[in-house]
Short mmCIF file of C-alpha atoms in Angstrom, two decimals:
data_model
loop_
_atom_site.label_atom_id
_atom_site.label_comp_id
_atom_site.label_asym_id
_atom_site.label_seq_id
_atom_site.Cartn_x
_atom_site.Cartn_y
_atom_site.Cartn_z
CA MET A 109 0.76 -13.42 61.55
CA LEU A 110 0.91 -17.06 62.63
CA SER A 111 1.61 -17.91 66.25
CA GLU A 112 4.91 -19.64 66.99
CA LYS A 113 3.10 -22.91 67.75
CA THR A 114 1.12 -22.78 64.47
CA ALA A 115 4.23 -21.83 62.49
CA ALA A 116 6.13 -24.76 63.98
CA LEU A 117 3.31 -27.16 63.05
CA VAL A 118 3.13 -25.80 59.49
CA ASP A 119 6.90 -26.16 59.17
CA ARG A 120 6.74 -29.80 60.32
CA LEU A 121 4.19 -30.42 57.55
CA GLY A 122 6.79 -29.23 55.04
CA LEU A 123 5.21 -25.87 54.22
CA PRO A 124 7.16 -22.60 54.45
CA ALA A 125 5.12 -21.02 57.28
CA PRO A 126 5.38 -17.44 55.93
CA LEU A 127 3.71 -18.58 52.67
CA LEU A 128 0.77 -20.48 54.21
CA TRP A 129 -1.80 -17.91 53.07
CA GLY A 130 -0.29 -18.07 49.60
CA TYR A 131 -1.07 -21.78 49.36
CA ALA A 132 -4.63 -21.10 50.51
CA GLY A 133 -4.86 -18.35 47.90
CA VAL A 134 -3.68 -20.65 45.10
CA LEU A 135 -6.25 -23.27 46.15
CA LEU A 136 -9.11 -20.74 46.04
CA PHE A 137 -7.86 -19.16 42.81
CA MET A 138 -7.62 -22.52 41.04
CA ILE A 139 -11.06 -23.58 42.33
CA GLY A 140 -12.42 -20.40 40.73
CA ASP A 141 -10.53 -21.07 37.52
CA GLY A 142 -11.77 -24.67 37.46
CA VAL A 143 -15.45 -23.83 37.93
CA GLU A 144 -15.96 -23.44 34.17
CA SER A 145 -13.73 -26.37 33.13
CA ASN A 146 -16.49 -28.92 32.49
CA TYR A 147 -19.29 -26.77 31.08
CA LEU A 148 -17.94 -23.65 29.31
CA SER A 149 -17.78 -25.25 25.85
CA PRO A 150 -21.30 -26.75 25.86
CA TYR A 151 -22.63 -23.49 27.36
CA LEU A 152 -21.23 -21.47 24.46
CA VAL A 153 -22.63 -23.96 21.94
CA ASP A 154 -26.05 -23.69 23.59
CA GLU A 155 -25.74 -19.89 23.28
CA GLY A 156 -25.49 -20.26 19.51
CA PHE A 157 -21.73 -20.35 18.96
CA ALA A 158 -20.48 -22.81 16.34
CA GLU A 159 -18.78 -25.85 17.87
CA ASN A 160 -15.65 -25.46 15.71
CA ARG A 161 -15.38 -21.80 16.76
CA VAL A 162 -15.61 -22.77 20.41
CA ALA A 163 -12.84 -25.31 19.83
CA MET A 164 -10.78 -22.53 18.24
CA ALA A 165 -11.33 -20.29 21.28
CA VAL A 166 -10.16 -23.09 23.57
CA SER A 167 -7.08 -23.64 21.38
CA VAL A 168 -6.20 -19.94 21.48
CA TYR A 169 -6.66 -20.04 25.24
CA GLY A 170 -4.23 -22.95 25.40
CA ILE A 171 -1.63 -21.00 23.43
CA PHE A 172 -1.81 -18.12 25.89
CA VAL A 173 -1.60 -20.55 28.82
CA ALA A 174 1.67 -21.85 27.35
CA VAL A 175 2.99 -18.32 26.78
CA GLY A 176 1.93 -17.25 30.28
CA SER A 177 3.58 -20.36 31.73
CA TRP A 178 6.90 -19.38 30.15
CA LEU A 179 6.68 -15.69 31.00
CA ALA A 180 5.70 -16.27 34.64
CA GLY A 181 9.14 -17.50 35.66
CA THR A 182 11.13 -14.94 33.69
CA LEU A 183 9.02 -11.97 34.74
CA SER A 184 9.17 -13.14 38.35
CA ALA A 185 12.95 -12.93 38.15
CA VAL A 186 12.73 -9.35 36.85
CA PHE A 187 9.84 -7.89 38.84
CA GLY A 188 9.41 -10.35 41.69
CA PRO A 189 6.81 -13.13 41.96
CA ARG A 190 4.35 -11.08 44.02
CA ARG A 191 3.97 -8.43 41.30
CA VAL A 192 3.52 -11.12 38.63
CA MET A 193 0.84 -12.78 40.78
CA LEU A 194 -0.94 -9.44 41.08
CA ALA A 195 -0.75 -8.91 37.30
CA GLY A 196 -2.15 -12.40 36.70
CA ALA A 197 -5.02 -11.90 39.12
CA ILE A 198 -5.96 -8.52 37.60
CA ALA A 199 -5.75 -9.89 34.05
CA TRP A 200 -7.93 -12.88 34.94
CA ALA A 201 -10.56 -10.84 36.77
CA VAL A 202 -10.80 -7.96 34.27
CA LEU A 203 -10.86 -10.19 31.19
CA GLU A 204 -13.41 -12.54 32.77
CA ALA A 205 -15.68 -9.58 33.58
CA VAL A 206 -15.39 -8.39 29.97
CA LEU A 207 -16.09 -11.92 28.72
CA LEU A 208 -19.23 -12.27 30.83
CA ALA A 209 -20.60 -8.72 30.59
CA LEU A 210 -19.74 -7.88 26.98
CA ALA A 211 -18.24 -10.66 24.84
CA ILE A 212 -20.71 -13.52 25.40
CA PRO A 213 -23.83 -11.29 25.29
CA SER A 214 -22.57 -9.72 22.04
CA GLY A 215 -22.74 -13.06 20.22
CA SER A 216 -19.43 -12.28 18.50
CA GLU A 217 -17.31 -15.40 18.18
CA LEU A 218 -14.21 -13.30 17.43
CA PHE A 219 -14.74 -11.15 20.54
CA VAL A 220 -15.13 -14.24 22.73
CA THR A 221 -12.04 -15.89 21.21
CA VAL A 222 -9.84 -12.83 21.76
CA ILE A 223 -10.95 -12.14 25.35
CA TYR A 224 -11.05 -15.75 26.47
CA GLY A 225 -7.70 -16.42 24.80
CA LEU A 226 -6.01 -13.47 26.48
CA ARG A 227 -7.38 -14.59 29.83
CA GLY A 228 -5.19 -17.67 29.44
CA ILE A 229 -2.19 -15.79 30.85
CA GLY A 230 -4.03 -15.20 34.13
CA TYR A 231 -3.70 -18.43 36.05
CA PRO A 232 -0.11 -19.24 34.95
CA PHE A 233 1.02 -15.78 36.05
CA PHE A 234 -0.64 -16.20 39.44
CA ALA A 235 0.11 -19.86 40.15
CA TYR A 236 3.53 -20.31 38.56
CA ALA A 237 4.85 -17.03 39.96
CA PHE A 238 3.96 -18.39 43.39
CA LEU A 239 5.89 -21.53 42.47
CA VAL A 240 8.95 -19.29 41.89
CA TRP A 241 8.31 -17.70 45.28
CA ILE A 242 8.21 -21.14 46.93
CA ASN A 243 11.52 -22.16 45.35
CA SER A 244 13.13 -18.99 46.68
CA ALA A 245 11.64 -19.18 50.19
CA ALA A 246 11.66 -22.90 51.00
CA PRO A 247 14.86 -24.36 52.52
CA ALA A 248 16.48 -27.03 50.36
CA HIS A 249 15.75 -29.87 52.81
CA GLN A 250 11.96 -29.39 52.47
CA ARG A 251 11.68 -27.92 48.97
CA GLY A 252 10.28 -31.11 47.47
CA THR A 253 7.55 -31.23 50.11
CA SER A 254 6.85 -27.52 49.61
CA VAL A 255 6.29 -27.90 45.88
CA GLY A 256 4.28 -31.06 46.58
CA TRP A 257 1.89 -28.93 48.61
CA PHE A 258 1.75 -26.47 45.70
CA TRP A 259 0.70 -29.18 43.24
CA PHE A 260 -1.74 -30.52 45.82
CA ALA A 261 -3.44 -27.08 46.01
CA PHE A 262 -3.25 -26.60 42.24
CA GLY A 263 -4.69 -30.01 41.36
CA ALA A 264 -7.31 -29.96 44.09
CA GLY A 265 -8.62 -26.67 42.69
CA LEU A 266 -8.40 -27.36 38.95
CA PRO A 267 -10.52 -29.24 38.09
CA THR A 268 -11.52 -31.32 41.15
CA LEU A 269 -13.08 -28.86 43.60
CA GLY A 270 -13.86 -26.39 40.82
CA SER A 271 -16.13 -28.95 39.19
CA LEU A 272 -17.78 -29.73 42.53
CA VAL A 273 -18.48 -26.03 43.10
CA ALA A 274 -20.01 -25.79 39.63
CA GLY A 275 -22.18 -28.81 40.29
CA ALA A 276 -23.49 -27.25 43.49
CA SER A 277 -23.88 -23.74 42.10
CA ILE A 278 -25.57 -24.33 38.73
CA PRO A 279 -28.87 -25.62 40.21
CA VAL A 280 -29.01 -22.53 42.43
CA VAL A 281 -27.84 -19.59 40.28
CA GLY A 282 -27.68 -21.13 36.81
CA GLU A 283 -24.76 -21.60 34.43
CA TYR A 284 -24.22 -17.90 33.71
CA GLY A 285 -24.39 -16.99 37.40
CA THR A 286 -21.88 -19.74 38.19
CA PHE A 287 -19.30 -18.03 35.99
CA TRP A 288 -19.55 -15.05 38.35
CA VAL A 289 -19.16 -17.39 41.32
CA GLY A 290 -15.87 -18.51 39.77
CA LEU A 291 -14.77 -14.89 39.37
CA GLY A 292 -15.56 -14.25 43.03
CA LEU A 293 -13.46 -17.23 44.13
CA VAL A 294 -10.54 -16.05 41.99
CA ALA A 295 -10.73 -12.59 43.57
CA LEU A 296 -10.92 -14.12 47.04
CA GLY A 297 -7.90 -16.35 46.35
CA ALA A 298 -5.87 -13.42 45.01
CA ALA A 299 -6.69 -11.32 48.08
CA CYS A 300 -5.85 -14.22 50.38
CA ALA A 301 -2.39 -14.67 48.86
CA LEU A 302 -1.43 -11.08 48.16
CA ILE A 303 -2.71 -9.60 51.42
CA GLY A 304 -2.30 -12.61 53.69
CA VAL A 305 1.41 -13.19 53.02
CA ARG A 306 3.18 -10.50 55.07
CA ASP A 307 6.75 -11.83 54.87
CA LEU A 308 8.05 -10.36 51.59
CA ARG A 309 11.73 -11.26 51.95
CA HIS A 310 11.56 -13.54 48.89
CA ALA A 311 8.88 -11.62 46.98
CA GLY A 312 11.30 -9.42 45.07
CA PRO A 313 13.34 -9.89 41.88
CA THR A 314 16.04 -12.55 41.71
CA ALA A 315 17.68 -11.29 38.52
CA PRO A 316 21.04 -9.48 38.79
CA GLU A 317 20.65 -5.81 39.68
CA GLY A 318 20.43 -3.58 36.65
CA GLY A 319 19.24 -6.37 34.34
CA SER A 320 16.65 -5.26 31.81
CA PRO A 321 13.38 -7.16 31.20
CA VAL A 322 14.40 -7.78 27.59
CA ARG A 323 17.72 -9.26 28.71
CA GLU A 324 16.00 -11.53 31.20
CA LEU A 325 13.48 -12.66 28.60
CA ALA A 326 16.43 -13.48 26.35
CA ARG A 327 18.06 -15.43 29.19
CA GLY A 328 14.82 -17.38 29.46
CA ILE A 329 15.41 -18.58 25.90
CA THR A 330 19.21 -18.85 25.74
CA ILE A 331 19.26 -21.00 28.88
CA LEU A 332 18.06 -23.83 26.65
CA TRP A 333 21.55 -24.09 25.11
CA ARG A 334 23.56 -22.44 27.89
CA GLU A 335 22.38 -25.03 30.41
CA PRO A 336 21.69 -28.38 28.69
CA ARG A 337 20.49 -29.86 31.99
CA VAL A 338 17.62 -27.36 32.03
CA THR A 339 16.68 -28.52 28.53
CA ALA A 340 16.86 -32.10 29.77
CA GLY A 341 14.61 -31.22 32.69
CA ALA A 342 12.15 -29.54 30.33
CA PHE A 343 12.03 -32.70 28.21
CA VAL A 344 11.28 -34.80 31.29
CA ARG A 345 8.52 -32.35 32.30
CA LEU A 346 7.04 -32.46 28.80
CA VAL A 347 6.94 -36.25 28.92
CA ASN A 348 5.41 -36.15 32.41
CA THR A 349 1.91 -35.11 31.29
CA ALA A 350 1.92 -35.33 27.47
CA PRO A 351 0.68 -38.98 27.51
CA ASN A 352 -1.89 -37.99 30.12
CA PHE A 353 -3.33 -35.32 27.81
CA ALA A 354 -3.27 -37.87 25.00
CA LEU A 355 -5.33 -40.24 27.16
CA PHE A 356 -7.98 -37.54 27.54
CA VAL A 357 -8.48 -37.92 23.76
CA VAL A 358 -8.33 -41.70 23.31
CA ALA A 359 -9.22 -43.24 26.70
CA PRO A 360 -12.96 -42.34 26.73
CA ILE A 361 -13.51 -44.19 23.46
CA PHE A 362 -11.21 -47.09 24.32
CA PHE A 363 -12.73 -47.80 27.74
CA THR A 364 -16.37 -47.43 26.64
CA ASP A 365 -16.36 -48.88 23.10
CA THR A 366 -13.56 -51.45 23.35
CA ILE A 367 -13.57 -52.48 27.02
CA GLY A 368 -17.31 -52.01 27.60
CA PHE A 369 -17.64 -49.57 30.49
CA GLU A 370 -20.73 -47.38 30.71
CA GLN A 371 -20.00 -43.67 30.42
CA SER A 372 -20.97 -43.08 34.06
CA GLU A 373 -18.59 -45.85 35.16
CA TYR A 374 -15.79 -44.37 33.08
CA LEU A 375 -16.30 -40.89 34.57
CA LEU A 376 -16.25 -42.33 38.08
CA LEU A 377 -13.09 -44.22 37.19
CA VAL A 378 -11.38 -41.01 36.07
CA THR A 379 -12.52 -39.15 39.19
CA CYS A 380 -11.08 -41.84 41.47
CA VAL A 381 -7.76 -42.00 39.60
CA TYR A 382 -7.12 -38.27 39.66
CA THR A 383 -8.25 -37.87 43.25
CA ALA A 384 -5.51 -40.37 44.09
CA ASN A 385 -3.12 -38.30 41.96
CA VAL A 386 -3.89 -35.13 43.94
CA PHE A 387 -2.93 -36.77 47.25
CA ALA A 388 0.05 -38.54 45.68
CA ASN A 389 1.43 -35.12 44.68
CA LEU A 390 1.87 -34.37 48.37
CA VAL A 391 3.25 -37.80 49.21
CA PHE A 392 5.95 -37.71 46.55
CA GLY A 393 7.02 -34.24 47.59
CA ILE A 394 7.81 -35.75 51.00
CA VAL A 395 9.39 -38.84 49.44
CA GLY A 396 11.60 -36.64 47.26
CA ASP A 397 12.98 -34.82 50.29
CA ARG A 398 14.05 -38.16 51.77
CA PHE A 399 14.78 -40.49 48.85
CA GLY A 400 16.20 -37.75 46.61
CA TRP A 401 14.56 -35.55 43.99
CA ARG A 402 16.19 -37.12 40.93
CA ARG A 403 15.77 -40.70 42.12
CA THR A 404 12.09 -40.09 42.87
CA VAL A 405 11.51 -38.63 39.40
CA THR A 406 13.38 -41.48 37.70
CA TRP A 407 11.82 -44.44 39.52
CA PHE A 408 8.47 -43.27 40.89
CA GLY A 409 7.80 -40.93 37.97
CA CYS A 410 9.24 -42.21 34.68
CA VAL A 411 9.44 -45.95 35.35
CA MET A 412 6.18 -46.17 37.31
CA CYS A 413 4.29 -44.34 34.55
CA ALA A 414 5.75 -46.68 31.91
CA VAL A 415 4.55 -49.70 33.91
CA GLY A 416 1.20 -48.05 34.62
CA ALA A 417 0.60 -47.29 30.93
CA LEU A 418 1.06 -50.97 30.07
CA LEU A 419 -1.21 -52.07 32.92
CA LEU A 420 -4.06 -49.68 32.07
CA TYR A 421 -4.12 -51.04 28.49
CA TYR A 422 -3.37 -54.76 28.63
CA VAL A 423 -5.11 -55.75 31.88
CA PRO A 424 -8.57 -54.35 30.93
CA LEU A 425 -8.22 -56.03 27.54
CA ALA A 426 -7.70 -59.33 29.36
CA VAL A 427 -10.33 -59.02 32.12
CA GLY A 428 -12.97 -56.81 30.51
CA PRO A 429 -14.98 -54.05 32.26
CA ASN A 430 -13.95 -54.90 35.81
CA PHE A 431 -14.10 -51.58 37.67
CA VAL A 432 -11.85 -52.40 40.64
CA VAL A 433 -9.13 -54.08 38.58
CA THR A 434 -9.08 -51.27 36.02
CA LEU A 435 -9.02 -48.67 38.78
CA LEU A 436 -6.01 -50.31 40.42
CA CYS A 437 -4.15 -50.51 37.11
CA TRP A 438 -4.91 -46.94 36.07
CA ALA A 439 -4.07 -45.73 39.59
CA VAL A 440 -0.50 -46.96 39.09
CA PHE A 441 -0.24 -44.56 36.17
CA GLY A 442 -2.07 -41.71 37.94
CA ILE A 443 0.09 -42.01 41.05
CA GLY A 444 3.19 -42.25 38.86
CA LEU A 445 2.35 -38.86 37.36
CA ALA A 446 2.83 -37.44 40.86
CA GLY A 447 6.29 -39.00 41.03
CA PHE A 448 7.48 -36.10 38.88
CA VAL A 449 6.64 -33.53 41.60
CA PRO A 450 10.27 -33.15 42.86
CA LEU A 451 11.27 -32.13 39.32
CA THR A 452 9.88 -28.68 40.18
CA ALA A 453 12.58 -28.32 42.84
CA LEU A 454 15.26 -30.15 40.85
CA VAL A 455 15.27 -28.15 37.60
CA PRO A 456 16.06 -24.72 39.13
CA ALA A 457 18.55 -26.38 41.48
CA VAL A 458 20.79 -27.54 38.61
CA VAL A 459 21.66 -23.89 37.85
CA GLY A 460 22.71 -20.93 39.97
CA LYS A 461 20.23 -18.68 41.76
CA ALA A 462 20.54 -16.00 39.05
CA ASP A 463 19.18 -18.46 36.47
CA SER A 464 16.57 -20.15 38.66
CA GLY A 465 13.74 -17.98 37.31
CA SER A 466 14.72 -18.73 33.71
CA ALA A 467 14.97 -22.44 34.53
CA LEU A 468 11.48 -22.43 36.02
CA ALA A 469 10.24 -20.48 32.99
CA VAL A 470 11.41 -23.29 30.70
CA TYR A 471 9.95 -25.87 33.09
CA THR A 472 6.52 -24.24 33.13
CA LEU A 473 6.63 -23.74 29.36
CA ALA A 474 7.16 -27.49 28.99
CA ALA A 475 4.21 -28.06 31.31
CA GLY A 476 2.02 -25.87 29.08
CA LEU A 477 3.26 -27.43 25.83
CA SER A 478 2.45 -30.94 27.04
CA ALA A 479 -1.23 -30.09 26.58
CA PHE A 480 -0.52 -29.70 22.84
CA VAL A 481 2.02 -32.47 22.36
CA GLY A 482 -0.13 -35.16 23.98
CA PRO A 483 -3.20 -34.80 21.74
CA ALA A 484 -0.86 -34.41 18.73
CA ILE A 485 0.70 -37.80 19.54
CA ALA A 486 -2.76 -39.34 19.83
CA GLY A 487 -3.67 -37.95 16.41
CA LEU A 488 -0.42 -39.02 14.75
CA VAL A 489 -0.72 -42.65 15.86
CA GLY A 490 -4.33 -42.87 14.70
CA GLY A 491 -6.35 -42.29 17.87
CA SER A 492 -8.16 -44.96 19.87
CA ALA A 493 -8.25 -47.30 16.88
CA HIS A 494 -4.49 -47.76 17.38
CA MET A 495 -4.44 -47.62 21.17
CA GLY A 496 -1.66 -50.20 21.42
CA ILE A 497 0.68 -48.08 19.29
CA ALA A 498 -0.14 -45.05 21.44
CA ILE A 499 0.60 -46.96 24.66
CA TRP A 500 3.97 -48.20 23.44
CA THR A 501 4.79 -44.67 22.29
CA PHE A 502 4.06 -43.47 25.83
CA VAL A 503 6.19 -46.24 27.31
CA GLY A 504 9.09 -45.31 25.01
CA LEU A 505 8.82 -41.66 26.01
CA TYR A 506 8.78 -42.45 29.73
CA LEU A 507 11.80 -44.75 29.46
CA ALA A 508 13.65 -42.10 27.42
CA ALA A 509 12.77 -39.55 30.11
CA ALA A 510 14.13 -41.93 32.77
CA LEU A 511 17.48 -42.04 30.97
CA VAL A 512 17.53 -38.26 30.48
CA SER A 513 16.67 -37.69 34.15
CA LEU A 514 19.94 -39.36 35.13
CA THR A 515 21.76 -36.23 33.92
CA LEU A 516 19.93 -33.98 36.41
CA HIS A 517 22.47 -33.66 39.21
CA ALA A 518 22.15 -30.87 41.77
CA GLU A 519 24.10 -30.30 44.98
CA GLU A 520 20.91 -29.37 46.84
CA ASP A 521 19.22 -32.66 45.93
CA PRO A 522 18.66 -34.58 49.20
CA GLY A 523 19.65 -37.73 47.36
CA VAL A 524 23.07 -36.22 46.71
CA SER A 525 23.63 -34.62 50.10
CA ALA A 526 22.56 -37.80 51.89
CA ARG A 527 25.48 -39.65 50.30
CA ARG A 528 28.10 -37.11 51.40
CA PRO A 529 30.41 -38.33 54.16
CA ASP A 530 30.03 -35.06 56.04
CA HIS A 531 26.25 -34.92 55.76
CA ALA A 532 25.55 -36.33 59.22
CA VAL A 533 28.00 -33.92 60.79
CA ALA A 534 26.51 -30.98 58.93
CA GLN A 535 23.07 -31.82 60.29
CA ARG A 536 24.18 -31.76 63.93
#
C-alpha cells in the first residue's frame, strides 16, 4: 500500500493512486511485447521461413490484435477488467512459450502463423482492459490526465524501450535468447499489475447484473447504431492513427529517395519524432482536463495533424534534407497525434456507465483497424510515387474528423462543466 504522502503526490500528478502499480505493470508488459518489434521478421527469414509467409503471419497477428482490441472492452464489462488482464497475460505467456519452444524450432510456417497470430489477443486484453479499469476508477476531473499516463506507459514500452532492451540484450544472449527476455518482462509486468493493485473496487464487471456474455458482446456491436456518437468517436479514433500507419509505408522511401536523407538520418528522425509523441501523450492528457476533452481533440488533434501533414511534405520538398527543419515539421504531426489522447475519456463519457465498456470496445477496435486502413490508403493512392495525393487524403480525413468531433458532447467533459454557471460553486 502507498503511504498517504505518496498517494497524495501521485494524485497531484493526475494518476489514480490505487492503480499506480497497474501503470508500472503496463509499462513493463509493453516493453516485453515491444522487444521483438524490430527484429522478429528478419529473424524468421534468417531461420529459413519464406518472406511472404512471414508477412502473412504478421497480418494474421494484426487481425487478432484488432479482434482482441474489440473484445477487451466488452469482456471487461462482463467479467471485470482484472480478469481480462489475467487472461491476456496468460495467453501471451503460454503462446509465446509454445512459439519459442515448439513452433519456431519445428520449421513449420503454418504452426508459427497460427501460434503467433493467436498471441495477438494478449496485449490488447491486458492493456485495453486496464484502460477500462482506469475509466472506471479515475474521477472525471482528472480522467484525461489518467489516460494520458496510460498512453505514455503504452507508447514508452512499445516500441521505444522495447527496442532499446532488444538492442542491449541481443549482443549478450543472442536473438533467440532475447525473445525469452521479452517473455520475462511480460510476466513481470503482469505480476506487477495483478498483484500490486490491491484496491479492487473498480476491478469487477460494469454490465447490468444478470447480463449474459453473448448479450454484452451483442451490445458491443449494436452500440454502433444505438449510440451514433460512439460511432462518430470511433471514426475520429480511426483517423487518428491511420495516416500514421500509412506513413510507415511511404515515408521511408519518400524521405530517402526523394528528399535525400541517409537511412541512418531517417531512422534518427523517426526516433526523435515519436519520443516527442510519447511525452506529448502525457501533456495533452493534462491539457484535456483543463481545456476540455473535445476541444483538445478537435484543435490539438485533428487540426494540428492536418497542418503537420502538410508541413512534413511541402517543407522538406522546398528545403531538401535539412534534419532540424524536417524534424520540427514532422514533430508538429507527431505531437498532434497525441492531441487525440482525451478521446479515450470522451468516447465512454458520451454514453451511460452501463454502455461504457461497449463504447471502449468500439474505440479500441477502431484503434486496431487503423493499422489496416492506413497502409490500405497508401496502396490505393499509389504509394510514395504519389505522396502528394496521400498527404491531401490525410488532410481531408483529419478535417472531416474535426467536424465529426464537434458532435461528441459529454456532461463530464471539463470543457462543458467549466462553462456551467454553477461550476465554480460546485468546486467549493
